Coordinates of C-alpha atoms in Angstrom, one line a residue:
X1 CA 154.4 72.3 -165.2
X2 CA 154.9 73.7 -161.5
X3 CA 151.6 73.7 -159.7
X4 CA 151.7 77.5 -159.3
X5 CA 151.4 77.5 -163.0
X6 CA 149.0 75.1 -163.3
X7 CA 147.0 77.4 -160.3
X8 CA 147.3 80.7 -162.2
X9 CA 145.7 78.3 -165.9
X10 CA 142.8 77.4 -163.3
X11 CA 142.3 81.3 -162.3
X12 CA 142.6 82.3 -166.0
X13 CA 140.4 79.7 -167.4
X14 CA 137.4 80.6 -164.9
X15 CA 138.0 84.3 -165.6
X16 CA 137.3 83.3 -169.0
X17 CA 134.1 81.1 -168.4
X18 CA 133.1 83.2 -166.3
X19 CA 132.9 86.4 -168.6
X20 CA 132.5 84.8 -171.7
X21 CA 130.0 81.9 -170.5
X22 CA 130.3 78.5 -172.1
X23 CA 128.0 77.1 -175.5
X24 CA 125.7 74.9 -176.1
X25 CA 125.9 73.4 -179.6
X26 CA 122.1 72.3 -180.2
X27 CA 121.9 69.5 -182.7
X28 CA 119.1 68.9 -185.1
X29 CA 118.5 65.4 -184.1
X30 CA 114.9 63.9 -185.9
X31 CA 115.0 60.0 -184.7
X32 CA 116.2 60.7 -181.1
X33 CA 113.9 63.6 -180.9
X34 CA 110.8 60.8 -182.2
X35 CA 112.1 58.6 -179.5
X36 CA 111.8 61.2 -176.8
X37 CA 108.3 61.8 -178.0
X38 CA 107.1 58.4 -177.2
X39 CA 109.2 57.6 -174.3
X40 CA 107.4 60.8 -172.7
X41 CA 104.3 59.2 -174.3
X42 CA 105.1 56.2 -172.4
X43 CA 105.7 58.1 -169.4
X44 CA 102.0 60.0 -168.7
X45 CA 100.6 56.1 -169.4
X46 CA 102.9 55.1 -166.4
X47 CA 101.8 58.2 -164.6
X48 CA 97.9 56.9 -164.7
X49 CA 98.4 53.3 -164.9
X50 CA 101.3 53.1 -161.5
X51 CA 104.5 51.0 -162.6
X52 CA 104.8 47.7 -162.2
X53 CA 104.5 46.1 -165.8
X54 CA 105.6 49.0 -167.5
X55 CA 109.3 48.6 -165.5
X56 CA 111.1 47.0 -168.0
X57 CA 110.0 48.0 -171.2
X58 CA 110.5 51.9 -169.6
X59 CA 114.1 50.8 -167.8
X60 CA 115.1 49.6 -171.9
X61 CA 113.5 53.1 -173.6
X62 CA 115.2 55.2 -171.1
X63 CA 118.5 53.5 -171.6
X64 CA 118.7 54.1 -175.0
X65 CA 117.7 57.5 -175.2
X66 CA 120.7 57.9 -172.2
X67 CA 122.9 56.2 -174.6
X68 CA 121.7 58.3 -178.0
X69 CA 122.7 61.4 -175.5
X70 CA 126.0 60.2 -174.3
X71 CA 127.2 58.0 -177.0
X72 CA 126.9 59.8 -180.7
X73 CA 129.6 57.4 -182.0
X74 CA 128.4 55.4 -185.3
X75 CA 127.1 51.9 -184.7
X76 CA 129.6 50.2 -185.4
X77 CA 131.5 51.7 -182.7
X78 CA 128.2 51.6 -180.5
X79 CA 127.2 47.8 -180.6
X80 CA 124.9 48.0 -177.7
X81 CA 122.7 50.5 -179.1
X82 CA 121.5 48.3 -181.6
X83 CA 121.2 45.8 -178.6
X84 CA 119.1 48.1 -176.5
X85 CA 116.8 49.0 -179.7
X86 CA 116.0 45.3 -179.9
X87 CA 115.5 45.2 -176.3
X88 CA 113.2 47.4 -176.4
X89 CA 111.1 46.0 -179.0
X90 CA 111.3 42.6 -177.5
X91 CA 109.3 44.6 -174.2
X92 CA 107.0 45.8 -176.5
X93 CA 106.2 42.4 -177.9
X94 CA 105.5 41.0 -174.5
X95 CA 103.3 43.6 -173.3
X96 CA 101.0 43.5 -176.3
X97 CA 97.4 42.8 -175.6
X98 CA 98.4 43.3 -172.1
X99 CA 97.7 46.9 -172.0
X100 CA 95.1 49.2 -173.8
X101 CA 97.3 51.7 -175.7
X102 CA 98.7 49.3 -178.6
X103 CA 99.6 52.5 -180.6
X104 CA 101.6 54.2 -178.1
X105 CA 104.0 50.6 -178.3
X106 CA 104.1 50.3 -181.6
X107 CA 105.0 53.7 -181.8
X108 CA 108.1 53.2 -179.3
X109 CA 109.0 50.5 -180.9
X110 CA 109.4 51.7 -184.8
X111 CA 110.8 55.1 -182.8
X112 CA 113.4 52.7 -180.8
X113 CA 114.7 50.8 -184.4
X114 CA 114.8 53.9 -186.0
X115 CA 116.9 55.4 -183.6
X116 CA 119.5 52.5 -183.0
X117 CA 120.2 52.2 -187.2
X118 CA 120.1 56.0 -187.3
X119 CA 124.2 57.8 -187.8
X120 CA 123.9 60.5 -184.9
X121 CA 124.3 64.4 -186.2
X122 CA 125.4 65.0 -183.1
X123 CA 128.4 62.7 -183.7
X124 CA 128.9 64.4 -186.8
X125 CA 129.1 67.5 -185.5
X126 CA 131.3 66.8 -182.8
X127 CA 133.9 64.9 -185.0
X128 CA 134.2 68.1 -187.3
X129 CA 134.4 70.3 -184.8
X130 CA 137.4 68.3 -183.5
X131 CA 138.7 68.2 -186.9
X132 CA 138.6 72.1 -186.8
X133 CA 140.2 72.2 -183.3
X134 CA 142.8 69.8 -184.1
X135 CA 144.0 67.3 -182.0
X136 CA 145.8 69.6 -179.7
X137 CA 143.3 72.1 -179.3
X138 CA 141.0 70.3 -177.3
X139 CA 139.7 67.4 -175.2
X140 CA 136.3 65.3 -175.4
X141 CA 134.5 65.1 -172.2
X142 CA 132.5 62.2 -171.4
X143 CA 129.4 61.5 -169.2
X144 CA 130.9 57.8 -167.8
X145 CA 134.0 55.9 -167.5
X146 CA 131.9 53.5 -170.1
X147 CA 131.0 56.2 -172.5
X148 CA 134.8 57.8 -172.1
X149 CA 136.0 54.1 -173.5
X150 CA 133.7 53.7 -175.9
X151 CA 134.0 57.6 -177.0
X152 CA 137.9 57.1 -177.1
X153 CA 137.8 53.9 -179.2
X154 CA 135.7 55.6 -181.9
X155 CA 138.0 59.1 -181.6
X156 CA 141.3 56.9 -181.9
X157 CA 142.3 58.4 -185.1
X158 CA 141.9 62.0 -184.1
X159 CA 144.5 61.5 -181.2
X160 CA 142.2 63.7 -179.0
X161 CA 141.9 62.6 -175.9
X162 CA 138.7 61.7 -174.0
X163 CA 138.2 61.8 -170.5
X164 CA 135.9 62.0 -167.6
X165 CA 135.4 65.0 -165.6
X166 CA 137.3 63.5 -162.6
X167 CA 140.3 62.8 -165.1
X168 CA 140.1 66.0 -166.7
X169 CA 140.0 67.9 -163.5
X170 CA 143.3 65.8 -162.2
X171 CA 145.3 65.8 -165.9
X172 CA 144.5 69.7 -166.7
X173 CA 145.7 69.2 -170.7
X174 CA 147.1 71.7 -172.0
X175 CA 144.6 72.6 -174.9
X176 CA 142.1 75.4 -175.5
X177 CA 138.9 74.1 -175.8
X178 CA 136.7 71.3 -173.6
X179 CA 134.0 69.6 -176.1
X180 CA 131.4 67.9 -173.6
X181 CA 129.0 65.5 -174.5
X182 CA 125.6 65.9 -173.3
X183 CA 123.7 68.5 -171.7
X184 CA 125.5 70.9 -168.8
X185 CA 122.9 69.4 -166.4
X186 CA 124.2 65.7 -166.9
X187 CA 127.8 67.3 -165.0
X188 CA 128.6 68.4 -161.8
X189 CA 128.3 72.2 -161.6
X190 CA 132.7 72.2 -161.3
X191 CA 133.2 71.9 -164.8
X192 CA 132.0 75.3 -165.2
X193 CA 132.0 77.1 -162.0
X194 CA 136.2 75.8 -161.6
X195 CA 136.8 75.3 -165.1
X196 CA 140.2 73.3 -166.2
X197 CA 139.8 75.3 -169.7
X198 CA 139.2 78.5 -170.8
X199 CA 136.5 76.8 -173.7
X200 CA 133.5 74.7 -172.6
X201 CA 130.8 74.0 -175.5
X202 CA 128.8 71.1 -174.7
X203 CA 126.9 68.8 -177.7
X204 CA 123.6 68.2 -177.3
X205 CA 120.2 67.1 -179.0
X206 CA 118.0 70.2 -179.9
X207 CA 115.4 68.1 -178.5
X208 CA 116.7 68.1 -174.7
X209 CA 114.9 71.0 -173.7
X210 CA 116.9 71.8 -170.4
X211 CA 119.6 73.8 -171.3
X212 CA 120.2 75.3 -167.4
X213 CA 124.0 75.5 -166.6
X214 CA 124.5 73.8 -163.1
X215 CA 125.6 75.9 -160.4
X216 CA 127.8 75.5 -156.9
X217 CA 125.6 74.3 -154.9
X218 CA 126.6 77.2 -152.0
X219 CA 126.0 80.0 -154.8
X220 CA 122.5 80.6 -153.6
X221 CA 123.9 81.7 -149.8
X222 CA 126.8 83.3 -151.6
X223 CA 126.4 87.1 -152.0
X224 CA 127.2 88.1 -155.4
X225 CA 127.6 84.6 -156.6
X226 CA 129.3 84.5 -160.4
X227 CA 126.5 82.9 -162.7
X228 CA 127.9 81.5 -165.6
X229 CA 125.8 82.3 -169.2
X230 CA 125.1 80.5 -172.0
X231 CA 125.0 81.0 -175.9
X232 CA 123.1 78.5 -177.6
X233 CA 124.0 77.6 -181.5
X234 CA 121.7 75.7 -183.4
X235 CA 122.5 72.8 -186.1
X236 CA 120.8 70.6 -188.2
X237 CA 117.4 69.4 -188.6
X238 CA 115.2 71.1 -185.9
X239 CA 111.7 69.9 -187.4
X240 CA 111.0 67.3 -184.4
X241 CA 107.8 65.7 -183.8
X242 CA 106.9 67.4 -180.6
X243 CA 104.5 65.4 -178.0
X244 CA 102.6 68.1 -176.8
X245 CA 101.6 66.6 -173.9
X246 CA 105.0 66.4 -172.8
X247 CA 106.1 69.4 -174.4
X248 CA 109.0 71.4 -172.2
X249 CA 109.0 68.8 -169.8
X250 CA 112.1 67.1 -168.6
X251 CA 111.6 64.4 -165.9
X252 CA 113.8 63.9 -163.3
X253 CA 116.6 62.2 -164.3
X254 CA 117.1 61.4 -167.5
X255 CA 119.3 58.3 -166.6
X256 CA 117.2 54.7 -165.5
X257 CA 116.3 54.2 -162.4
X258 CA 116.2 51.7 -160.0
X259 CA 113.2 50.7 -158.5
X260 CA 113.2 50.2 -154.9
X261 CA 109.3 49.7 -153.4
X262 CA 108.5 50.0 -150.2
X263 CA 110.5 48.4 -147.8
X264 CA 110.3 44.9 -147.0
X265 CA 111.4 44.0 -143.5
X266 CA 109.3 44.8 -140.1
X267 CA 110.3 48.4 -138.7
X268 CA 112.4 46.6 -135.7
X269 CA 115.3 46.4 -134.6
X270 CA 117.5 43.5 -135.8
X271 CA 117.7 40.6 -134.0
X272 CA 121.4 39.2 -132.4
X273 CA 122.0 37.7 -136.2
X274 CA 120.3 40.1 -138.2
X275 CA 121.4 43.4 -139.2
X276 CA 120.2 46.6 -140.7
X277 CA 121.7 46.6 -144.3
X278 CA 121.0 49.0 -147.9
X279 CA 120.8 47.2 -150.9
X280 CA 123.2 47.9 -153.7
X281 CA 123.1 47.2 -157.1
X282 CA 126.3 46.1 -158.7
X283 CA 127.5 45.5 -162.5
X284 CA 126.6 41.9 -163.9
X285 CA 123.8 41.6 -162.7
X286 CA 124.5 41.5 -159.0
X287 CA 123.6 42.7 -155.8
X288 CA 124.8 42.8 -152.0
X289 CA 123.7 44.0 -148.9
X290 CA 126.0 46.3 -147.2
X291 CA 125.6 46.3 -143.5
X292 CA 127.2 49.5 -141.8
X293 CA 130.3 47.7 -140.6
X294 CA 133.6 49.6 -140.8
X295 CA 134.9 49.0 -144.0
X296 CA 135.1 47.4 -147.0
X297 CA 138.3 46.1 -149.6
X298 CA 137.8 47.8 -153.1
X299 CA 140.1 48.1 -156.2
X300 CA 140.7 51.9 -157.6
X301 CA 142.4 51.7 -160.5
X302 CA 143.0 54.9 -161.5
X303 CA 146.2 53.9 -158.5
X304 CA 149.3 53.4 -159.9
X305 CA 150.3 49.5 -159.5
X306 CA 150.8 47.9 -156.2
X307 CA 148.1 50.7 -154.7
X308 CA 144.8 49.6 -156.5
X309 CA 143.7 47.1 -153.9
X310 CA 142.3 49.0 -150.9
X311 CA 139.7 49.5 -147.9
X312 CA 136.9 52.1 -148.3
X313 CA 134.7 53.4 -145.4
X314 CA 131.5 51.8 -145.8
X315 CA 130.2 55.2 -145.7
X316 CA 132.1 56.0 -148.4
X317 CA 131.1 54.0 -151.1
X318 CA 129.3 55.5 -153.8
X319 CA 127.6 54.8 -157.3
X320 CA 131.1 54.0 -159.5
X321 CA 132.8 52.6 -156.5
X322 CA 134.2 49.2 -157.1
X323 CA 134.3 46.9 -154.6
X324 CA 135.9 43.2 -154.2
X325 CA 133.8 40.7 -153.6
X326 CA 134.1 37.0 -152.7
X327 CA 131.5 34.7 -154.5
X328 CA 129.0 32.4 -152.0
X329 CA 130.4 34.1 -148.9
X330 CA 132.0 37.1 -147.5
X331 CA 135.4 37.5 -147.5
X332 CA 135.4 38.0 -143.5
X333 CA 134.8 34.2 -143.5
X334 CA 136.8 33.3 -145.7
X335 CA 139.4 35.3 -144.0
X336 CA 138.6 33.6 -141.0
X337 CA 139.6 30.2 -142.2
X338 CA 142.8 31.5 -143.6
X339 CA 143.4 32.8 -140.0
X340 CA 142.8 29.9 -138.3
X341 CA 145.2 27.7 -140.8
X342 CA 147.9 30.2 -139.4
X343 CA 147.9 29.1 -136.4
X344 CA 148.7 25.4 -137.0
X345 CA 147.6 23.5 -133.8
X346 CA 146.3 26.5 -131.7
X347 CA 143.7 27.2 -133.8
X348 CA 141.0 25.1 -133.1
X349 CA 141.6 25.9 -129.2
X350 CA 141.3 29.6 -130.4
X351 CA 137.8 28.9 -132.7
X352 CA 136.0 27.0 -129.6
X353 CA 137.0 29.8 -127.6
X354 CA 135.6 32.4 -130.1
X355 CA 132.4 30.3 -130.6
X356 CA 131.7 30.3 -126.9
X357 CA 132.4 33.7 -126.0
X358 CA 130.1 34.8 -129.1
X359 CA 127.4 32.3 -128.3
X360 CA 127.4 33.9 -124.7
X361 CA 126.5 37.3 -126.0
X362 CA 124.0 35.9 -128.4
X363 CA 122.2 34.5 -125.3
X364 CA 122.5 37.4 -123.5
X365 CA 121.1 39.7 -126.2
X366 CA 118.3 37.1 -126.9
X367 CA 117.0 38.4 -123.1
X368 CA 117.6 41.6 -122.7
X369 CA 116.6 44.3 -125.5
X370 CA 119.3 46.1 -127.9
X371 CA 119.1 49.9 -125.9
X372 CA 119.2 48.1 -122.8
X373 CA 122.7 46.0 -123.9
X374 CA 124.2 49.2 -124.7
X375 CA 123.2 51.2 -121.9
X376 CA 124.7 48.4 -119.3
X377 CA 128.0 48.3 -121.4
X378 CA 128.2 52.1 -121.4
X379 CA 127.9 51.6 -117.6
X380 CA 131.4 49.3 -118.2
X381 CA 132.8 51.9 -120.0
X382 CA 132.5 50.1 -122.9
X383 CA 132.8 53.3 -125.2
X384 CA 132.1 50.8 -128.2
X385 CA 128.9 49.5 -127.4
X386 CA 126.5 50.1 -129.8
X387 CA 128.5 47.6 -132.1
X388 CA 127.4 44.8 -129.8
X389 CA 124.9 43.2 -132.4
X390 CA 128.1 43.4 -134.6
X391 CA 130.5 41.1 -132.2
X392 CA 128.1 38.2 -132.6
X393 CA 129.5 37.6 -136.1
X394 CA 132.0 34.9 -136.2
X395 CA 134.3 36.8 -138.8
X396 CA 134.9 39.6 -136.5
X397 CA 137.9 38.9 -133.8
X398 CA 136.8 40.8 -131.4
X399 CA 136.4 44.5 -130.0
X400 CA 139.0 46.7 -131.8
X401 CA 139.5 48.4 -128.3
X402 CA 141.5 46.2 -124.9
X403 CA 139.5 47.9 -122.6
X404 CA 136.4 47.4 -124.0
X405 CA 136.7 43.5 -124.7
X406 CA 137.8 43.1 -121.4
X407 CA 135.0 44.7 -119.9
X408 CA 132.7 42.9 -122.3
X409 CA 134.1 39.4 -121.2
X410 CA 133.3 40.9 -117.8
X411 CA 129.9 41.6 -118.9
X412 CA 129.5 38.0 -120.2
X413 CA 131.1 36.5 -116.8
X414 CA 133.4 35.5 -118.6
X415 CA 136.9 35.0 -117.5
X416 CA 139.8 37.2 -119.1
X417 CA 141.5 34.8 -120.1
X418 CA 142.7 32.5 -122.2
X419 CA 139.6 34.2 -124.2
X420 CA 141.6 37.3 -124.6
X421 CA 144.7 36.1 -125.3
X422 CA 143.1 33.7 -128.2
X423 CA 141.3 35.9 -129.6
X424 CA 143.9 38.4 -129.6
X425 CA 146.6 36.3 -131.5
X426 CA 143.7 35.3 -133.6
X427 CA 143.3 39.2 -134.9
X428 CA 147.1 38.9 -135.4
X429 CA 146.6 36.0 -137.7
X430 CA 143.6 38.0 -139.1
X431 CA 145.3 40.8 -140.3
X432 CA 148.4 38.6 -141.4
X433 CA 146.2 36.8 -143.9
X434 CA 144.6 39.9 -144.7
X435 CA 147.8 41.2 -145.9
X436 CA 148.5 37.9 -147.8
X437 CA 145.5 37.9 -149.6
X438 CA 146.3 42.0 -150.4
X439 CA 149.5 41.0 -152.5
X440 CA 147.9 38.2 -154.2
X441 CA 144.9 40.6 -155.3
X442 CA 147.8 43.3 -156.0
X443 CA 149.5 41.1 -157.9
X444 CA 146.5 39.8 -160.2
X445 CA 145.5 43.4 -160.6
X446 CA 149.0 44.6 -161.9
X447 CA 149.2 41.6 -164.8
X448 CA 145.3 42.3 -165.7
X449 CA 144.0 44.8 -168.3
X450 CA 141.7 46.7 -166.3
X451 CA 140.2 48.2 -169.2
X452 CA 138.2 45.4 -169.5
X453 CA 136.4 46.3 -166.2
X454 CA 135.9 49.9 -166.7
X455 CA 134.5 48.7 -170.0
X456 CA 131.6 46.1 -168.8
X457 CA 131.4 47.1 -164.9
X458 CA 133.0 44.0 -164.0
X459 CA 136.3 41.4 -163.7
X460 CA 136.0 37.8 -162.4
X461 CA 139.4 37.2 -160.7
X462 CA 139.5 33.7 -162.0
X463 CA 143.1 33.4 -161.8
X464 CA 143.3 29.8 -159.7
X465 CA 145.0 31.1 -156.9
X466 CA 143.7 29.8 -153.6
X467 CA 142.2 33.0 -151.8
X468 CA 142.1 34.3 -155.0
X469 CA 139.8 32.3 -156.7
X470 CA 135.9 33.4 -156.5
X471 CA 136.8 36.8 -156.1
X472 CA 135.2 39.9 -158.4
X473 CA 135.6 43.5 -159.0
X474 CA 132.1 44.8 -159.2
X475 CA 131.1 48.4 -160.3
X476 CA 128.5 49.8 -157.3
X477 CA 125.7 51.0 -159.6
X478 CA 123.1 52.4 -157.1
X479 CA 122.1 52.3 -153.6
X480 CA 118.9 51.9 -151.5
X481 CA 117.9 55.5 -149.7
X482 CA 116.4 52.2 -147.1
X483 CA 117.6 49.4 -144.8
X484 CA 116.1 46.2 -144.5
X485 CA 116.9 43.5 -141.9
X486 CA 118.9 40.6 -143.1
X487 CA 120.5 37.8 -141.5
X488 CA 124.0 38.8 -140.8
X489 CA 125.8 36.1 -142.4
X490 CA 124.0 37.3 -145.7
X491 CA 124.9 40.6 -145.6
X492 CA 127.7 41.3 -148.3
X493 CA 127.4 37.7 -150.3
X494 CA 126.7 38.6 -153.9
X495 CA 123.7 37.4 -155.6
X496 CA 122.1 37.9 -158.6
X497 CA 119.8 40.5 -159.4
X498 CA 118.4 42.3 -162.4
X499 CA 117.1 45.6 -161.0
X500 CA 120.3 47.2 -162.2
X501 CA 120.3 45.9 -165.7
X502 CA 119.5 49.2 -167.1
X503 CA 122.1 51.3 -165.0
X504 CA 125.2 50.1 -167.0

């Protein structure tokens, strides 16, 4: 199809939406709604008691009712529903006698087993109603790359596809209808202010008491702004235990949270091997922190082969980003060997000469403060000079700019050269091995089944190829609205961290 037809389905399916609205198909749902009761329940006891022990017992509850929401396939098809159900029982076991409300928990905890062995009506529902569409009369809509996989695993047999909004938005199928699962607030506010089809119903628990449809986010400074309506069609069982102390409230964000406190470091500046860095939370129980260099390698796979393995802008990366990561080190150092291998018998006359122009700067930044370095360099013309904390690493070559090295060695009294020269042939060798190590990751990508890593977050390239080996594809799950100081050479090493455990 040309793209001016595919322009002119776009203009005729948000005529459509927009003057026929889209529905919400409200299912009768007694076990989740009982669930919802006392996770709220548990909720006001967070609200007067402050967090703390409650954390994990709340991140598991939470979890599952995201996944009761997003996920209406049967059990079998939903394994770790059952698994998050005996999760959450096994917080409730440890915090009895530990708190004063032994009701509440043993209320969350018959509501969480219930739930997990429970068949979801709102599954049922949605698989007749595809049934009724036929397979090439619409497409299912999915929350997450993980619930699209586990969504389309269950829906095999119907041959209706089941995407994401980002894939239906690119694919634009030619069908009729869009079946979403979960509430409109859940998507971005494109799915129905630039719809891809003329149909949107989403499937939702009568319980979820938000039915709001999300809108552009410049509508309100938009005179005249299109507001799209919403009929509402009720199914099933509505008689729901209601919590009335919770009653019509909907917190936040339905999906768990990470916890951040308050920060940890000293409000300073970082020191000549420190640097400011957020903390992100990564699938498998992992975490980095990400200072603010310039970029970072990451894997897309929705690239065709031989394009998957690329740099993002560190600014870029977001929550469903995954980035490549080398285990026990950062793959600057380790790229920093490589380098120096390359050049046979120069290279240790190019690392001493790295080491002592680096250590110079350390020195000189150890007596004069941070503002004051940049200032002086400014004054050089150094137009680079607030990365001068930055240049101290050992993995970075050098400035990216002649001038500005040269007035940096300058700077350090320092002669020009061999310094430059070395160092110069060393960024040669830098970006040669950075290009070797590229195709070896390209060509482990394009012989793995990457629906592995969509499915769990994660993919340990442990393929035995040196530079290869250690490496992991890591899902970004969250990231701190903070900095805190860390010692440079830390920043971007994996370690392991739960925090995230109930993001996935």
């Amino acid at each position: 199809m040309s793209r001016i037809a595919n322009l002119n389905r776009r203009y005729a399916a948000a005529a459509s939406v927009a003057l026929n609205g889209v529905a919400i198909i409200a299912v009768g749902d007694p076990t989740g709604a009982r669930l919802n009761a006392a996770v709220r329940r548990l909720l006001l006891a967070i609200r007067d008691d402050g967090p703390g022990a409650w954390d994990d017992l709340l991140g598991a509850a939470k979890a599952l009712r995201w996944r009761l929401i997003t996920q209406p396939q049967p059990a079998s098809f939903n394994p770790l529903l059952v698994e998050m159900g005996e999760e959450v029982r096994r917080q409730v076991s440890r915090l009895r006698g530990a708190v004063a409300d032994d009701e509440m928990l043993e209320e969350l905890a018959a509501a969480a087993q219930v739930a997990s062995e429970t068949v979801s009506p709102i599954g049922a529902v949605l698989a007749r109603s595809i049934k009724e569409a036929g397979p090439s009369g619409c497409v299912v809509v999915a929350a997450s790359k993980p619930a699209q996989m586990a969504l389309a695993t269950w829906l095999s047999d119907f041959d209706t596809p089941v995407l994401t909004v980002g894939e239906l938005d690119r694919s634009q199928p030619d069908v009729g209808q869009a079946f979403v699962v979960g509430p409109p607030r859940f998507y971005r506010s494109s799915l129905v202010t630039a719809p891809v089809l003329n149909v949107v119903k989403f499937f939702m628990p009568a319980w979820f008491s938000d039915r709001s449809i999300p809108r552009s986010p410049i509508a309100a400074y938009a005179d005249g702004a299109i507001r799209i309506g919403a009929a509402v069609f009720v199914e099933g069982d509505i008689s729901e235990p209601v919590n009335a102390d919770g009653e019509g409230e909907v917190e936040e964000d339905f999906l768990p949270q990470p916890s951040w406190g308050g920060r940890k470091s000293a409000e300073r500046l970082p020191g000549p091997d420190e640097v400011a860095a957020r903390k992100v939370l990564l699938s498998g129980n992992l975490a980095i922190y990400l200072d603010d260099g310039d970029r970072i390698r990451a894997l897309d796979p929705e690239q065709p082969p031989g394009e998957r393995v690329v740099y993002t802008e560190v600014n870029a990366v977001r929550p469903g980003t995954y980035l490549l990561l080398r285990q026990g080190e950062t793959e600057r150092g380790a790229l920093y060997r490589t380098a120096l291998a390359l050049l046979t018998s120069k290279g240790p006359a190019v690392d001493a000469a790295q080491k002592a122009w680096k250590e110079a700067l350390a020195r000189r930044l150890g007596l004069i403060s941070f503002p004051e370095a940049v200032r002086e360099l400014r004054a050089r013309g150094v137009r680079t000079a607030d990365r001068v904390r930055a240049w101290t690493d050992p993995a970075l070559m050098r400035p990216a700019k002649d001038e500005d090295f040269d007035a940096l060695l300058g700077w350090l009294e320092i002669p020009v050269q061999p310094t430059f020269g070395l160092a110069t042939m060393l960024r040669r060798a830098h970006h040669q091995a950075s290009a070797n190590l590229r195709d070896q990751l390209e060509k482990a990508v394009s012989e793995a089944d990457l629906s592995t890593m969509e499915r769990h977050g994660h993919w340990r390239l442990d393929i035995g190829q040196e530079g290869v080996r250690g490496l992991l594809a890591t899902r970004v799950l969250a990231i701190s609205p903070q900095t805190e100081i860390v010692l440079r050479h830390d920043a971007r090493v994996p370690f392991e961290d739960r925090s995230g455990q109930w993001l996935e």
